[in-house]
XYZ file of N, CA and C in Angstrom:
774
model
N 204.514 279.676 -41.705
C 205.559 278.806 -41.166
C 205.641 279.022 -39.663
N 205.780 277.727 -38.672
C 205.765 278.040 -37.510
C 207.124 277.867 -36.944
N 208.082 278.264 -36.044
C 209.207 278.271 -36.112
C 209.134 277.569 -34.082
N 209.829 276.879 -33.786
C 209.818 276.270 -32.826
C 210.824 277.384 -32.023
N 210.424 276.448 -30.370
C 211.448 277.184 -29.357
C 212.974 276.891 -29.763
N 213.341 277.896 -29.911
C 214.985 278.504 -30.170
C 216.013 278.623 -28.761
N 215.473 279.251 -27.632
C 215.871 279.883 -26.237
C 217.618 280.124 -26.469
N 218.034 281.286 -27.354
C 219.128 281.782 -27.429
C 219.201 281.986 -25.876
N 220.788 281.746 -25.973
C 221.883 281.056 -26.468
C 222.053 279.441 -26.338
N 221.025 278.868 -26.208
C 220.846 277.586 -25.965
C 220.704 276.405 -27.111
N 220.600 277.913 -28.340
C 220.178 277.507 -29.652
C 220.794 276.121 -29.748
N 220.579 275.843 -30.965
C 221.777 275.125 -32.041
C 221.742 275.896 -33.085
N 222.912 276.153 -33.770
C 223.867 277.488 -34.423
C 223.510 277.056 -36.065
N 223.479 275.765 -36.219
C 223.031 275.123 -37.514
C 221.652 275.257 -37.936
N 220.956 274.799 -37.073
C 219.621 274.588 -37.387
C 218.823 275.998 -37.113
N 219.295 277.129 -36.511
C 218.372 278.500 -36.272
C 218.984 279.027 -37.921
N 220.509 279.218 -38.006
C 220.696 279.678 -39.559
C 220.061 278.925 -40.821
N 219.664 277.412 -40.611
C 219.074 276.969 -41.744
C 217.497 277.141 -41.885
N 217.291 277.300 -40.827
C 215.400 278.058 -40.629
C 215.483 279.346 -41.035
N 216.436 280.145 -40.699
C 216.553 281.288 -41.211
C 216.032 281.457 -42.709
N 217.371 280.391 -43.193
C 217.644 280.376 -44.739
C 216.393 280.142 -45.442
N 215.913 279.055 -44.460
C 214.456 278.519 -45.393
C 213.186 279.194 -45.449
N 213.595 280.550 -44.646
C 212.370 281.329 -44.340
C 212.468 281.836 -45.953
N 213.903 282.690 -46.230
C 213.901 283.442 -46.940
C 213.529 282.387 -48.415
N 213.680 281.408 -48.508
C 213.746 280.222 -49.920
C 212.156 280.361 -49.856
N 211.069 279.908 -48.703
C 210.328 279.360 -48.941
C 208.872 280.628 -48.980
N 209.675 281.888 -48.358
C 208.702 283.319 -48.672
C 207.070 283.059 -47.897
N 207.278 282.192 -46.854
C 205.748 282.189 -45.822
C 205.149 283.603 -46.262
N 203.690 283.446 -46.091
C 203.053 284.543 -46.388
C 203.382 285.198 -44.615
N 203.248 284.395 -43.550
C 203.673 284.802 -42.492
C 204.324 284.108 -41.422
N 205.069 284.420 -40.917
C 206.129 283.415 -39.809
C 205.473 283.260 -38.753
N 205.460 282.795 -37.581
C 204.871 282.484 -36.122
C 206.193 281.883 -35.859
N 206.210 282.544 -34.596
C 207.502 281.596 -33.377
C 206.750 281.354 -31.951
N 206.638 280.211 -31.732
C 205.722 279.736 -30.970
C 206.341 280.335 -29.520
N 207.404 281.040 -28.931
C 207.817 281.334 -28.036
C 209.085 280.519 -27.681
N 209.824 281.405 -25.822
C 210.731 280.611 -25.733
C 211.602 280.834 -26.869
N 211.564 282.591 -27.546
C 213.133 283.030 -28.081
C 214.421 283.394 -27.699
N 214.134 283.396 -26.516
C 215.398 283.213 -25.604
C 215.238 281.900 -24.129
N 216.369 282.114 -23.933
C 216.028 281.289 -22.951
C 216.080 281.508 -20.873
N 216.820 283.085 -21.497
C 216.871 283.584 -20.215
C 217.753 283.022 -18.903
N 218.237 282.051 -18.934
C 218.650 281.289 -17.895
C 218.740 282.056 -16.460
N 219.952 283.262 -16.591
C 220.670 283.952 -15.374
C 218.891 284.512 -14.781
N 217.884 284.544 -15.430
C 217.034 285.124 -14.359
C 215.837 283.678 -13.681
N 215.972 282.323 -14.236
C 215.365 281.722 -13.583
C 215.415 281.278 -12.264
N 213.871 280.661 -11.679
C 214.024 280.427 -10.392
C 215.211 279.047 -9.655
N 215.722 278.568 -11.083
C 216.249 277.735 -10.777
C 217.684 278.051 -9.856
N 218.371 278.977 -10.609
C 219.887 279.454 -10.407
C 219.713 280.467 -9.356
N 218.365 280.908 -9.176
C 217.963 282.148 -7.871
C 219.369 281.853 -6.874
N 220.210 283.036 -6.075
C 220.938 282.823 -5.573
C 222.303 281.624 -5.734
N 222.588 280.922 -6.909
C 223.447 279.769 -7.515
C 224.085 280.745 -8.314
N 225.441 279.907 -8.581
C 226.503 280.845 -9.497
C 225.613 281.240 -11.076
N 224.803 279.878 -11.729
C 224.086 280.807 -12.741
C 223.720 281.930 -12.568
N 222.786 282.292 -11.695
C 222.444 283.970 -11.906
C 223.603 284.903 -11.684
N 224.871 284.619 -11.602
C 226.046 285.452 -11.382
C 226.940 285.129 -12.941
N 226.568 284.632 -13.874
C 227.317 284.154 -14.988
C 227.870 285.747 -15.836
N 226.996 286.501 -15.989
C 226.734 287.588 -16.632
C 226.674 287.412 -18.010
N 225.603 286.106 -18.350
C 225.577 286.065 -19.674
C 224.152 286.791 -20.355
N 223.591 286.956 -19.910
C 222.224 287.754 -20.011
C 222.152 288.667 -20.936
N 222.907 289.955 -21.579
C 222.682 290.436 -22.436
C 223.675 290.023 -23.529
N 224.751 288.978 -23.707
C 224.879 288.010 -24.857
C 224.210 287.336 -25.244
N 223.060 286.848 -24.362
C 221.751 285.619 -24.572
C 220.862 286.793 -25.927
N 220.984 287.544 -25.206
C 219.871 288.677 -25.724
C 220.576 289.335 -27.460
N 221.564 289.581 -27.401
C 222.631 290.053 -28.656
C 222.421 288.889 -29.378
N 222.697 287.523 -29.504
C 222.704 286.501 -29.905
C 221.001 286.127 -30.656
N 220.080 286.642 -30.158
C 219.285 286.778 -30.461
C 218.719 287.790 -31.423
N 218.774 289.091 -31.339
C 218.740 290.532 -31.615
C 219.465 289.546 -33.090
N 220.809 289.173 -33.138
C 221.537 288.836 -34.158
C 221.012 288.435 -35.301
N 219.867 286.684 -34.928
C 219.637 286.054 -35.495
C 218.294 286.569 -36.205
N 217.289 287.444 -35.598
C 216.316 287.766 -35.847
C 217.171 288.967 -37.159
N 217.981 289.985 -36.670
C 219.285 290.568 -38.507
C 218.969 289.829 -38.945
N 219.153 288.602 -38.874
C 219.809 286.968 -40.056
C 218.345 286.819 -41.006
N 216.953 286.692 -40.136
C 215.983 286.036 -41.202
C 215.316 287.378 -41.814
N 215.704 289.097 -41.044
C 215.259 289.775 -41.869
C 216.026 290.103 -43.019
N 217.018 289.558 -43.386
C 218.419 289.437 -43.857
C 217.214 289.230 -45.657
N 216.362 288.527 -45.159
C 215.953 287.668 -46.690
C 214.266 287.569 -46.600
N 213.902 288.049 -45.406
C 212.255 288.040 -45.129
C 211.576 289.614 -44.873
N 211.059 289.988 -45.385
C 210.305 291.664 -45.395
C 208.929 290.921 -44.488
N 208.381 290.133 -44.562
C 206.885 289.758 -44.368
C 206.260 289.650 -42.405
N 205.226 289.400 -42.032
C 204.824 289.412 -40.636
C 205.691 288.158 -40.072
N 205.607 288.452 -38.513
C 206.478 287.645 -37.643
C 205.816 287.821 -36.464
N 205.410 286.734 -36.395
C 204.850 286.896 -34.789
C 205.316 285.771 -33.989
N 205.343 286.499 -32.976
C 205.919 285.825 -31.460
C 205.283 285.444 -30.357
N 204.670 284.215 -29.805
C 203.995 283.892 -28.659
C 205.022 284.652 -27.444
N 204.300 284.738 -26.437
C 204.870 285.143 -25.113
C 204.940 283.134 -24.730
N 206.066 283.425 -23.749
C 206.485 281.985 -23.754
C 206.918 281.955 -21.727
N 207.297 281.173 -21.475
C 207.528 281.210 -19.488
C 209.084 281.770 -19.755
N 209.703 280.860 -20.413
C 211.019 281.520 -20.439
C 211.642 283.586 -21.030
N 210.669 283.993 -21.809
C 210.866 285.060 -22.045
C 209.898 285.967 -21.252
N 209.178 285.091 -20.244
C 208.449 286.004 -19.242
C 209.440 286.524 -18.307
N 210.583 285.679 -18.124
C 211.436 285.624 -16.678
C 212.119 287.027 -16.849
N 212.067 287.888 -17.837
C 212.735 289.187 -17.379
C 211.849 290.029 -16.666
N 210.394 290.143 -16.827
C 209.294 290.600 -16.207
C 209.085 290.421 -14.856
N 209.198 288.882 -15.311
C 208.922 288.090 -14.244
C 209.740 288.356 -12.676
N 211.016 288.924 -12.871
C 211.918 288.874 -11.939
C 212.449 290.136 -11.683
N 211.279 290.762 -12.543
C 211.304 292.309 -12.150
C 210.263 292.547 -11.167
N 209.466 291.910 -11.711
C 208.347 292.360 -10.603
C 208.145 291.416 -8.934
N 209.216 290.031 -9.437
C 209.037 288.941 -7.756
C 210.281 290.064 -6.816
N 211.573 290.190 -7.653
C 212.954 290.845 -6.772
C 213.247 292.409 -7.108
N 212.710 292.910 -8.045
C 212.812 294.011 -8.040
C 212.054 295.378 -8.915
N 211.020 295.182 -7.833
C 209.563 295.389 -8.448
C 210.031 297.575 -8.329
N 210.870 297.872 -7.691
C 210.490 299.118 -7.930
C 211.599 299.830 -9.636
N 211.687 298.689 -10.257
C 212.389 298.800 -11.530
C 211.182 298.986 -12.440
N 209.685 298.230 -11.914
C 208.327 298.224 -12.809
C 208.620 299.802 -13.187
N 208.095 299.414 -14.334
C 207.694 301.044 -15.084
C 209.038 302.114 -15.464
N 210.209 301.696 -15.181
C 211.180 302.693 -15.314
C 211.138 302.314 -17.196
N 211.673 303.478 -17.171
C 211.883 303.867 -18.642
C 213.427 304.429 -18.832
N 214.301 303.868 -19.792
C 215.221 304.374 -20.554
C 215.128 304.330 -22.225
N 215.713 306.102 -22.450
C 215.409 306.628 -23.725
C 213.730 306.485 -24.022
N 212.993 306.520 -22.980
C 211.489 306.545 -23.231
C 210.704 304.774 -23.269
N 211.696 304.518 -23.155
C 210.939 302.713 -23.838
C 211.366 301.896 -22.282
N 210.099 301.037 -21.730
C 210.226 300.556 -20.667
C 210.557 299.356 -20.378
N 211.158 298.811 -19.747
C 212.157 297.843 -19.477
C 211.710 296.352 -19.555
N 211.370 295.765 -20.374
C 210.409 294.519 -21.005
C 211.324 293.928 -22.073
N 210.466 292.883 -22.485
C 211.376 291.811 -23.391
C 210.857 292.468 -24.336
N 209.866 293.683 -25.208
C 209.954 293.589 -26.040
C 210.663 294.884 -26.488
N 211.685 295.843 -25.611
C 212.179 296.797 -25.864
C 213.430 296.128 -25.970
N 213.669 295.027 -25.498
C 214.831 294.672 -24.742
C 215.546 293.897 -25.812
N 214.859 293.508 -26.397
C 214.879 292.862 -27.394
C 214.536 293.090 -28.992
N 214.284 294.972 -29.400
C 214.156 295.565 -30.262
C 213.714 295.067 -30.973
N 211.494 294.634 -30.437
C 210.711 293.978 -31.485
C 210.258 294.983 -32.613
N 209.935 296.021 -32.246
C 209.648 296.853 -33.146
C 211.014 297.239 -34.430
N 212.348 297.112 -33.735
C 212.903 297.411 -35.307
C 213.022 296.297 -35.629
N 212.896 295.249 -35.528
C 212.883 293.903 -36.147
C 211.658 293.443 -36.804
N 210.396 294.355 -36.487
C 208.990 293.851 -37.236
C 208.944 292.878 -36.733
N 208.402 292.649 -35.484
C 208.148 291.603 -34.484
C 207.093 291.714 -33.887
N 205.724 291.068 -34.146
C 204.257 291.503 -32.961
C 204.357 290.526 -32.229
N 204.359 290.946 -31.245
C 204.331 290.025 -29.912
C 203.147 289.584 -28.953
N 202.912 288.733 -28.980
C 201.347 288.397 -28.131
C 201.218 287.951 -27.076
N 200.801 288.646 -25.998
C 200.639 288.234 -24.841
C 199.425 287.235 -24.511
N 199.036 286.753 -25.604
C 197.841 286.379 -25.309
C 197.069 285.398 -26.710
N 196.550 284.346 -26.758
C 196.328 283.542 -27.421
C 195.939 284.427 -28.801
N 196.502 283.895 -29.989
C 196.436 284.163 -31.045
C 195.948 284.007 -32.221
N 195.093 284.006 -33.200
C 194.332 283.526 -34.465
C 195.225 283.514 -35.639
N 196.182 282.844 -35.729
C 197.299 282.448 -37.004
C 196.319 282.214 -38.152
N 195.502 281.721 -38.096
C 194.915 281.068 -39.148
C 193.753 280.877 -39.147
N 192.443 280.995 -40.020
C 191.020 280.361 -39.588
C 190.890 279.527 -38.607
N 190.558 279.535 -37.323
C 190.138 278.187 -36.559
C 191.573 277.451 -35.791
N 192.510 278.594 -35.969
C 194.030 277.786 -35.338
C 194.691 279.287 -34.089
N 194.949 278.906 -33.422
C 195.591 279.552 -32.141
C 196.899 279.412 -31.962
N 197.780 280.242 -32.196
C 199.192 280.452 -31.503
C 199.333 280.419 -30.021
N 200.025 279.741 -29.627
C 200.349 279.805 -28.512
C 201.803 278.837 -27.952
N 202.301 279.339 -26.681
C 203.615 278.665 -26.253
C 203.290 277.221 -25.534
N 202.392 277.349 -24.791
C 201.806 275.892 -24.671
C 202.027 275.275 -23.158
N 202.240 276.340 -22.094
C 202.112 276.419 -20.437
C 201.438 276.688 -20.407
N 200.335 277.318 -20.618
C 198.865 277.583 -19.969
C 198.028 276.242 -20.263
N 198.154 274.973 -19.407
C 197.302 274.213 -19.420
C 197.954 272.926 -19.042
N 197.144 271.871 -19.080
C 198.062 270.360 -18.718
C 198.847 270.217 -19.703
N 199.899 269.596 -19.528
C 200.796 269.023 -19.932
C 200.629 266.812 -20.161
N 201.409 266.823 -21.320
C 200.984 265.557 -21.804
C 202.323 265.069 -22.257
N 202.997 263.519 -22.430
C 203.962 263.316 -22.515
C 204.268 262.540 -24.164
N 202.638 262.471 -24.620
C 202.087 261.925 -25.829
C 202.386 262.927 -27.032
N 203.569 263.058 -27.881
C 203.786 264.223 -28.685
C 201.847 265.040 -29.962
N 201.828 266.347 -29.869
C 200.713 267.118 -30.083
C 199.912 266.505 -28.818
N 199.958 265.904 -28.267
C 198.814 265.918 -27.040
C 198.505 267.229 -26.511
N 199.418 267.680 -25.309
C 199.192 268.618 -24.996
C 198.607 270.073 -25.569
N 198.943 270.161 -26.975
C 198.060 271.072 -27.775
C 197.023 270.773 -28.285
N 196.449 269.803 -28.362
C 194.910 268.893 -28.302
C 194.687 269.097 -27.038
N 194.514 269.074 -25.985
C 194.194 269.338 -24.594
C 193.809 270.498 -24.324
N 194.874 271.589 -24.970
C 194.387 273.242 -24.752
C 193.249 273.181 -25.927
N 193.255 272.545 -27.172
C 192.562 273.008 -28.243
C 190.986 272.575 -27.884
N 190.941 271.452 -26.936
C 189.557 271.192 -26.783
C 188.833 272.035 -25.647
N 189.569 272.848 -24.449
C 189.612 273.801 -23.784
C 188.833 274.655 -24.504
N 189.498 275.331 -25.707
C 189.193 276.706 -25.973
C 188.794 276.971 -27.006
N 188.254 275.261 -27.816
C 187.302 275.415 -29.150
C 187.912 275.572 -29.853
N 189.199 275.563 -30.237
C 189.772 275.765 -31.630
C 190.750 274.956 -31.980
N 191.408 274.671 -33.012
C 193.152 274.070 -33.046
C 194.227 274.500 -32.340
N 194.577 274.306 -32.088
C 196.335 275.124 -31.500
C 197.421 274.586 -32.450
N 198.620 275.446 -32.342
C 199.477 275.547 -32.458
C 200.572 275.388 -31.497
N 201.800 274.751 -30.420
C 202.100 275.582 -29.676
C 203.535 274.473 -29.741
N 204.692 275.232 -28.792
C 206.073 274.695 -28.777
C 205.680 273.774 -26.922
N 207.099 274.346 -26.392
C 207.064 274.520 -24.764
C 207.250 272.870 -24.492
N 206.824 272.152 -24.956
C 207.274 270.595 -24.578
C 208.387 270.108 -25.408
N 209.027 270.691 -26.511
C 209.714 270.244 -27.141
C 209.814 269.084 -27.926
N 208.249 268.503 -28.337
C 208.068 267.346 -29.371
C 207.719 267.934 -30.298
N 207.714 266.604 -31.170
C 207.191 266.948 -32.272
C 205.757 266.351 -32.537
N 204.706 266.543 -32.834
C 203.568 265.526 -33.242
C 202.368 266.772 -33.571
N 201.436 265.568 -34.082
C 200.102 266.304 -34.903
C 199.061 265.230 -34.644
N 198.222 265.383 -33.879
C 196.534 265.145 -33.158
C 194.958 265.532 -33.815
N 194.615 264.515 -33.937
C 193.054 265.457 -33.796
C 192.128 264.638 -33.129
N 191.133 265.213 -32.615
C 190.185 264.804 -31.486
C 188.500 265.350 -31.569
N 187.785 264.256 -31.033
C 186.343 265.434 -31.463
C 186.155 266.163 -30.140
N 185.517 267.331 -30.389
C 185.101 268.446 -29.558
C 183.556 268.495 -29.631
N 182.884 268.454 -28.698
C 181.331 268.336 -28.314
C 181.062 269.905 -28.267
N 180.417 270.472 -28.700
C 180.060 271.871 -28.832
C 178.797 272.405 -29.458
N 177.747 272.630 -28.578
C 176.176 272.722 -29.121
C 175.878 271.174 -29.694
N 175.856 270.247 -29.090
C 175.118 268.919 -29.359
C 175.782 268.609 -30.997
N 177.055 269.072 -31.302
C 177.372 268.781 -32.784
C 178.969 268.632 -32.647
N 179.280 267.181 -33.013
C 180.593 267.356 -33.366
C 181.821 267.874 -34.300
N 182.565 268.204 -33.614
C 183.625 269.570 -34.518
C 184.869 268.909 -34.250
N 185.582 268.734 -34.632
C 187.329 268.286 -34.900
C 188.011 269.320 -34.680
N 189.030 269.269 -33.779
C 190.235 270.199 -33.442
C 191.557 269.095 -33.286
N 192.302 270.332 -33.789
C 193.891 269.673 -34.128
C 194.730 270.282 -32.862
N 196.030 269.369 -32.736
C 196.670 270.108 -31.745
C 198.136 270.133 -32.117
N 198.956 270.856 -32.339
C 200.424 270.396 -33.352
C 201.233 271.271 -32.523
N 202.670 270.092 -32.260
C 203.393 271.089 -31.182
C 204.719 270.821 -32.733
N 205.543 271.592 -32.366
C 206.199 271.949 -33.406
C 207.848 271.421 -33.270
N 208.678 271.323 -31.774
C 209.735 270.535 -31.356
C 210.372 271.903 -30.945
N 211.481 271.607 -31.790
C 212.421 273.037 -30.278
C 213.623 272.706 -31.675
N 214.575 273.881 -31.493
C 215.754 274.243 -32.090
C 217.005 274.256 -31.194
N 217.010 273.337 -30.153
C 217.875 273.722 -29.221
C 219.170 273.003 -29.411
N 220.125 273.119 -29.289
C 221.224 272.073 -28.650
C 221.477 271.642 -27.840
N 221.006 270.562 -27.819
C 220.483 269.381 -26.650
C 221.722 269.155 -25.610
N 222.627 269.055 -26.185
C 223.950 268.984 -25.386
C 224.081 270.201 -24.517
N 223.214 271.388 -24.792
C 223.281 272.582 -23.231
C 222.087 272.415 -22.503
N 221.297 271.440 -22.662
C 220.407 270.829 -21.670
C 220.521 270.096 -20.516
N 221.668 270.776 -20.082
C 222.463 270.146 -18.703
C 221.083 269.352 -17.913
N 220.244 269.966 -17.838
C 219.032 269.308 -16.816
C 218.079 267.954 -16.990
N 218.632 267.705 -18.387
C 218.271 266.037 -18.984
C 219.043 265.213 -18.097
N 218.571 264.387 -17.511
C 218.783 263.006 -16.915
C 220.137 262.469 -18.282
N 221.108 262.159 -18.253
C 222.019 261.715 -19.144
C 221.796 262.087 -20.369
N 221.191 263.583 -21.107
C 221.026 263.428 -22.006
C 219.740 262.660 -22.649
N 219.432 262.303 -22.052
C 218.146 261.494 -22.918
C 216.841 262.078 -22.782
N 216.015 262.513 -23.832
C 214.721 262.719 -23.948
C 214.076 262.437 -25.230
N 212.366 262.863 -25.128
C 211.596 262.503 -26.367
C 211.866 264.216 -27.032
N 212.624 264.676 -27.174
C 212.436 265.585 -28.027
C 212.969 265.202 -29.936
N 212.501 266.375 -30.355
C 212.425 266.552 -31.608
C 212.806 267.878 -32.301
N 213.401 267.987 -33.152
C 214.097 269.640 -33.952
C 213.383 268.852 -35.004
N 212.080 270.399 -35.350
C 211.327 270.495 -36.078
C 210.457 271.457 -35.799
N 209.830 271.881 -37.574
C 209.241 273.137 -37.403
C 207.694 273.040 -38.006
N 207.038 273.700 -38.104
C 205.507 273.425 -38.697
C 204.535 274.317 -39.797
N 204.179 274.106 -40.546
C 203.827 274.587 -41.611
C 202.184 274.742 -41.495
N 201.379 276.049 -41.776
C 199.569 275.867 -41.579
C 199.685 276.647 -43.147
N 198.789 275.219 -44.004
C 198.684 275.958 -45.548
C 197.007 276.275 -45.413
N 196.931 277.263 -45.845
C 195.599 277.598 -46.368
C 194.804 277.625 -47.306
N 193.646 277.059 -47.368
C 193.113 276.905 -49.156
C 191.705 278.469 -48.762
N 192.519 279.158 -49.931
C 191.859 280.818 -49.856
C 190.967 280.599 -50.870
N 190.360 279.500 -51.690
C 189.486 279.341 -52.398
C 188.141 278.968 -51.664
N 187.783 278.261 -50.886
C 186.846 277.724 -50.165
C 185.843 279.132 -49.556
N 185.078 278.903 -50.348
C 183.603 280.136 -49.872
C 183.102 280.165 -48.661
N 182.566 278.529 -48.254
C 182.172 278.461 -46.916
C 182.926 278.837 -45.525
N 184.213 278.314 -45.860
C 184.833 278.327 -44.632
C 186.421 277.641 -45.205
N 187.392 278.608 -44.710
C 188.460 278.277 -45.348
C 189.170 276.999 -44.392
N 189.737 275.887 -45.335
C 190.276 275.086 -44.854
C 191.664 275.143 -44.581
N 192.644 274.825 -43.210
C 193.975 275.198 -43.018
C 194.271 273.555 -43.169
N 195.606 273.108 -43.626
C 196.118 271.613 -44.312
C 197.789 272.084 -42.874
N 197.554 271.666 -41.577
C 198.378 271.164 -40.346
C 199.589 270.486 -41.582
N 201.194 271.048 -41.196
C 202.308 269.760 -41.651
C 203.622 269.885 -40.249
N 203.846 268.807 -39.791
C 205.145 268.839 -39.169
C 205.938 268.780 -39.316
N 207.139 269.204 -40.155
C 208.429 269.129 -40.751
C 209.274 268.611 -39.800
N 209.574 267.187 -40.127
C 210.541 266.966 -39.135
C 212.078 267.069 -39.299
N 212.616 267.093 -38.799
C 214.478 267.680 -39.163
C 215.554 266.805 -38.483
N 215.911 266.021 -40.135
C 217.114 264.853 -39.865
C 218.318 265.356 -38.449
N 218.838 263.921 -38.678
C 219.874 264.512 -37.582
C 221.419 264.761 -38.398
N 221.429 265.165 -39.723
C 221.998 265.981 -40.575
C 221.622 267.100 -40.844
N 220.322 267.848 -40.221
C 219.426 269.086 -40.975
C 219.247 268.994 -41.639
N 218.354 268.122 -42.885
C 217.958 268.133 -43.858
C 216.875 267.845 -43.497
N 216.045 268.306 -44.535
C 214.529 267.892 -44.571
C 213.523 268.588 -45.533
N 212.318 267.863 -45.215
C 212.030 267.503 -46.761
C 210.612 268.722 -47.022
N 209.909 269.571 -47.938
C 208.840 269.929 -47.578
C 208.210 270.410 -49.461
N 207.486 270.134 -49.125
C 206.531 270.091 -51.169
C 207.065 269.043 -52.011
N 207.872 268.247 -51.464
C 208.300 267.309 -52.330
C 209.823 267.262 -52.533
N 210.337 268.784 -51.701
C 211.642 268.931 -52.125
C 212.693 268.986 -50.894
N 213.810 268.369 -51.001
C 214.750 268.044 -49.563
C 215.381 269.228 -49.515
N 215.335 269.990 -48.798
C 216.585 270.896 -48.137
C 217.792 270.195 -47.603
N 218.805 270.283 -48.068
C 220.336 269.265 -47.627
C 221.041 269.806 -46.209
N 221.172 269.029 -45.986
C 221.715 268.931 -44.035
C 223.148 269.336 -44.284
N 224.128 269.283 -43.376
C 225.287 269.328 -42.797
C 225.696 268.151 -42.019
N 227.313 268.102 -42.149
C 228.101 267.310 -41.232
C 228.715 266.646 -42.482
């Protein structure tokens, strides 16, 4: 199961507890969160010197998080992995542009990063700095390292023909599913590109033009057929998610709210 950008506290409060829920109903052999689990705000370049970076909401962003990740181990024992994403770079990130002689400090032994910071290890959290193999022939990833496309799964078709494989990835906040041929040794090969949408509450997206965009709340599913001798086949699904939270997956509706 692939779990879209969340960027606590930016969440939406409905739809992160009902992903939660459905983790634990639907027992993924393994989770992926495409990145962008927080959202960091007080350290972007945006608010640099602006009353945001003076909010002091930064380690509620972070608690709020810590929280929700309790919530799905609440009902999930199984792997969880986490893309590195731009937004959960920005604690690094703004350690090392404004206050680089913080690099390397250590409290209680563990050094000052998103993934101490954010207690991946007692949460059973692997974190990847770096493109990922989810699946035969499919790549995790957050989905900034490369062009950007306004065509939903485009942009993860774009990285996927890059780097020879399918992708996976969030970071644009659509929803869609692509495939394209890839020229590779004089033989054509098919790669998929599936961006997964975002969990956010759109209404704290102050930076939308009136509110309006192509986004999508939705999450993504890579099934595997473990029978296939030659070469195992992965079956791409985009779960898309009413604007009640309901939605639908094997045939069966999960029921919304409101």
């Amino acid at each position: 199961m692939i779990l879209p950008d969340t960027q606590f506290p930016l969440h939406d409060p409905i739809l992160t507890r009902k992903l939660a829920e459905f983790v634990w109903d639907y027992q993924p052999d393994a989770v992926a969160h495409v990145g962008d689990l927080t959202d960091s705000s007080e350290l972007g370049r945006w608010v640099r010197g602006l009353r945001g970076q003076f909010s002091g909401g930064l380690e509620g962003g972070f608690q709020q998080t810590r929280d929700w990740l309790a919530y799905v181990r609440k009902g999930y024992d199984g792997p969880f992995h986490l893309s590195r994403a731009n937004h959960d770079d920005r604690l690094e990130n703004a350690i090392e542009r404004y206050l680089p002689e913080l690099a390397g400090l250590t409290i209680k032994g563990h050094v000052l990063n998103i993934e101490n910071a954010l207690d991946f290890d007692g949460f059973g959290v692997t974190y990847h700095r770096d493109y990922y193999e989810l699946a035969p022939g499919w790549l995790l990833t957050h989905g900034d390292w490369g062009s950007l496309s306004s065509i939903p799964g485009n942009t993860a078709l774009l990285q996927a023909r890059q780097l020879g494989k399918s992708v996976v990835c969030g970071h644009t906040h659509r929803a869609g599913l692509v495939a394209g041929p890839l020229t590779s040794n004089h033989q054509s090969v098919e790669v998929m590109g599936m961006e997964v949408g975002h969990a956010m509450d759109q209404r704290q997206a102050t930076y939308l033009k009136g509110g309006k965009n192509s986004w999508h709340h939705a999450f993504g599913i890579l099934r595997v057929e473990r029978g296939n001798k030659k070469k195992a086949r992965v079956y791409p699904e985009v779960v898309m998610v009413q604007s009640d939270y309901s939605f639908m997956v094997d045939g069966q509706r999960w029921k919304g709210e409101r």
